[in-house]
Amino acid sequence: MDPLDRHFRDSLADSSASQLAGAAGDADKSAWWWELFEAQATSRHLDFVARELQQEGRGFYTIGSSGHEGNALVAMATRLTDPALLHYRSGAFYVARARQAPGSTPVRDVLQGLMGLADEPIAGSRHKVFGHPDLAVIPQTSTIASHLPRSVGLAIALHRAHRLKVDCEWPEDAVVVCSFGDASANHSTASGAINTALATAFRGLPVPILFVCEDNGFGISVPTPGGWIEAAYGSRPGLTYLSADGSDPSAAWPAIVQAVEVVRGERRPAFLHLQTVRFGGHAGSDAEISYRKPREIEADYSRDPLLATASYLRAAGASAGDLLARYDTIRRQIDDEVARLADDPRLGSAAEIMAPLAPRHPVRVAATVSQLQQTRPDQTPARPRTLAESINATLDELLSADRRVLVFGEDVGVKGGVYGVTARLARKHGAARVFDTLLDEQAILGLGLGAGLAGLIPIPEVQYLAYLHNAEDQLRGEAATLPFYSRGRFTNPMVVRIAGLAYQKGFGGHFHNDNAVAVLRDIPGLVVACPARADDAAALLRTCVAAAIADSTLSVFLEPIALYHRRDLYETGDQAWLATDHEDHVPIGRARSYGHGSEALTMISFGNGVPMSLRVARRLASSGIAAQVLDLRWLAPLPVEDILAAALSTGKVLVVDETRHSGGVGEAVVTALVEAGFSGPIQRVASQDSFVPLGTAAEQVLLSEDEIEKAALTLTGMGEE
Ligand SMILES: Cc1ncc(C[n+]2csc(CCOP(=O)(O)OP(=O)(O)O)c2C)c(N)n1
Ligand SMILES: [Mg+2]
């Protein structure tokens, strides 16, 4: 028997061991105490069962909630409609919340997760999470603190959704509950998100979020110094801080209620410091004895929240026998459920596992583009535009067509973006829909993550590709995984505009010329669009937004900065890089071909490489070599079919890749060709494996037209040996 189980039983039997000597009996409240006891004891037994199942080879997760069961009180103080993003030790919260929803099955839900069963209600056991669509519990990843930016984003966005009269899953007076551990509170993601909440509230905007720090004094083996959480968060301007001893429910309850009331009533952030203990080490595999003294571990038993609740129940008239009987019945019910689940299936195929990753319905997306176009105010054909003008006009069109669309980021509002891409949009569509954010990419993406959950279609901007990287986990770990861990029940429709790639004249250095996109291309389900010209920009952007609406698609819209204002292609003044709209949309994964396919050579490129290749093609033509140029337009998923067709039509391929030789897009293009059985000659030219230096030195490491031409001549047998 688990020593904690033994201690609980022994203490119940010992009537002198009433943990809370002064526990006042209140028979009127006994139903409430029993409700608390049920939730806490259920969570406790699930922890014991988790470890037993693991030892039997039938369970796969042993991080428990024992000692944290005071968090059940937070569930009891909030509503079934308050979105909750929970710490992995919030098991008792989960059970207590479920008890507010008739017909819910928290024991089965948790067991299915522990046992890795395919019918687990939220993630289908793609991970062990607390989550349920009917309980407003949104599942979290294991990356500590990574859910805080989303939680803050949701608190901000739910108000905006109501203000814009957008259908929102969460009521206007909802409280966002966000729990996390004490060590997690030190993570920059947590401190950044809490700062975002406070800075936003400071500006007078509603931010109804309840931060719940479940403080057990440890992050795995590392102690959090006593008093640190209070020192860090106890006197932050604009943050109501309340401390509650989770091991004494009666004392904790008023503070918890007050914290919820502050958030619900005043629509501003509060920080509930819930003191807990951690029983059984960090996880089943953690030998706590290797870093804590036995007497310290034992001393924690006196702070068992379950015993505290039992003490109050006894003071209210329940006998030890009643409590033990209830405690044992709960355990029996769990065992029965385990028996019922014994033969239930686990996820059985890659296809089943991956189904929620990136559902794609191209016909629905096309229909959504048409719908968006119908409401377009000005149907007259546009004059020829630059890439930047086209993105601006299309954002304008999308903002007009659908009131759910939001555009935000650093400098996108009044200034209209560093490069003018969002110029005039704030003035026309108002500050509720086009606005500046804090200088924090994590907060920008967090707002996008929350806005998607609130029923909005966010189009956040990251000012430069190099500045995505400090926040990239919000895309990778949070946004891309939410449908995966919720079987599509909670999603992140979002189009992240990122200005990037190299060849900027006048504004040099790596950070304004980052040409690395590998970090995006390997995120499962993420769509990466990269328009090279104005008409494609409009069509690709519409497609991304329509896919966000129709399929909740998450996409990155990578804008080549050096092409923003480019007008000419071959000669100064030819204006050949301006374009008028000609397609409404471009299906995800379809390339554009320049040429008819009977040429001697296919150049496959994207972004800046497209006009470079077209110029090289003209030079080659004067040497009698006809070359086709294929613009990938989509970097993920790659237009494999079009790549192969273009390659087969000429038999010779030159991959023209402005990203780096290692990890660049070109590697994947070559691989796609080889895997598809293309047997003709393939060459690849790319930029160097270097950061981009300042000024004209950049030319030394970036792919040049001379290199492209040389490779093309060699490939066609016209070059020097
Ligand atoms: C970003 C990140 N780094 C490291 C880990 C590994 N890890 C898992 S839990 C944990 C300690 C968290 O401690 P705390 O926030 O106090 O929560 P507790 O487990 O004590 O409830 C660590 C380091 C992680 N999950 N995420
Ligand atoms: Mg801790």
XYZ file of N, CA, C and O and ligand atoms in Angstrom, residues 68 87-89 142-144 180-185 187 214 216 218-220 224 278 282, ligand 1:
114
model
N -1.919 18.369 -3.842
C -2.412 19.584 -4.506
C -3.939 19.646 -4.513
O -4.517 20.508 -5.179
N -2.573 23.192 -14.736
C -1.318 22.544 -14.350
C -1.546 21.019 -14.353
O -2.664 20.553 -14.110
N -0.449 20.282 -14.559
C -0.618 18.824 -14.606
C -0.917 18.219 -13.234
O -1.131 17.018 -13.126
N -0.892 19.034 -12.180
C -1.294 18.506 -10.866
C -2.690 18.999 -10.476
O -3.059 18.999 -9.312
N 3.179 19.569 -22.006
C 4.019 19.394 -20.820
C 5.055 20.492 -20.685
O 5.798 20.521 -19.707
N 5.153 21.357 -21.671
C 6.148 22.425 -21.608
C 5.680 23.430 -20.565
O 4.699 24.144 -20.781
N 6.375 23.438 -19.429
C 5.848 24.241 -18.321
C 5.757 25.723 -18.734
O 6.604 26.235 -19.454
N -0.413 26.732 -12.648
C 0.977 26.349 -12.957
C 1.725 26.176 -11.641
O 1.241 26.575 -10.575
N 2.919 25.610 -11.710
C 3.687 25.338 -10.499
C 4.563 26.507 -10.069
O 4.683 27.507 -10.783
N 5.187 26.347 -8.900
C 6.035 27.423 -8.373
C 7.311 27.589 -9.185
O 7.741 28.719 -9.463
N 7.931 26.469 -9.584
C 9.141 26.605 -10.402
C 8.775 27.198 -11.758
O 9.513 28.019 -12.309
N 7.619 26.810 -12.277
C 7.175 27.345 -13.574
C 6.985 28.846 -13.528
O 7.118 29.537 -14.552
N 6.662 29.362 -12.335
C 6.430 30.807 -12.222
C 7.689 31.597 -12.555
O 7.621 32.775 -12.891
N 9.688 30.794 -15.035
C 10.010 30.681 -16.460
C 9.733 32.011 -17.150
O 8.750 32.686 -16.841
N 0.293 26.888 -7.998
C 0.218 25.760 -7.066
C 1.630 25.510 -6.549
O 2.452 24.870 -7.202
N 4.249 23.945 -4.388
C 4.622 22.834 -3.513
C 6.071 22.953 -3.054
O 6.635 22.027 -2.466
N 8.805 22.907 -4.744
C 9.832 22.214 -5.526
C 9.546 22.287 -7.016
O 8.388 22.266 -7.443
N 10.628 22.332 -7.795
C 10.578 22.035 -9.212
C 11.428 20.787 -9.366
O 12.650 20.849 -9.276
N 10.808 19.653 -9.525
C 11.450 18.332 -9.438
C 12.273 18.272 -8.136
O 11.704 18.122 -7.067
N 12.113 25.791 -4.229
C 11.824 27.217 -4.422
C 11.941 27.848 -3.043
O 11.249 27.417 -2.113
N 3.734 18.236 -2.121
C 3.806 17.274 -3.223
C 4.105 15.908 -2.636
O 5.180 15.689 -2.080
N 8.252 13.834 -7.682
C 7.770 14.536 -8.879
C 6.905 13.625 -9.748
O 5.864 14.019 -10.251
C 10.120 24.294 -20.471
C 10.315 23.045 -19.648
N 11.510 22.780 -19.099
C 11.677 21.666 -18.360
C 10.638 20.803 -18.151
C 10.841 19.539 -17.302
N 10.051 19.683 -16.081
C 8.843 19.129 -15.963
S 8.094 19.546 -14.558
C 9.382 20.460 -14.030
C 9.331 21.149 -12.705
C 8.148 22.035 -12.573
O 8.044 22.458 -11.257
P 6.816 23.306 -10.784
O 6.493 24.338 -11.782
O 7.089 23.788 -9.431
O 5.611 22.272 -10.811
P 5.422 20.985 -9.882
O 5.855 19.793 -10.682
O 6.275 21.165 -8.677
O 3.995 20.957 -9.558
C 10.400 20.423 -14.965
C 11.709 21.088 -14.811
C 9.417 21.106 -18.780
N 8.360 20.303 -18.678
N 9.270 22.229 -19.512
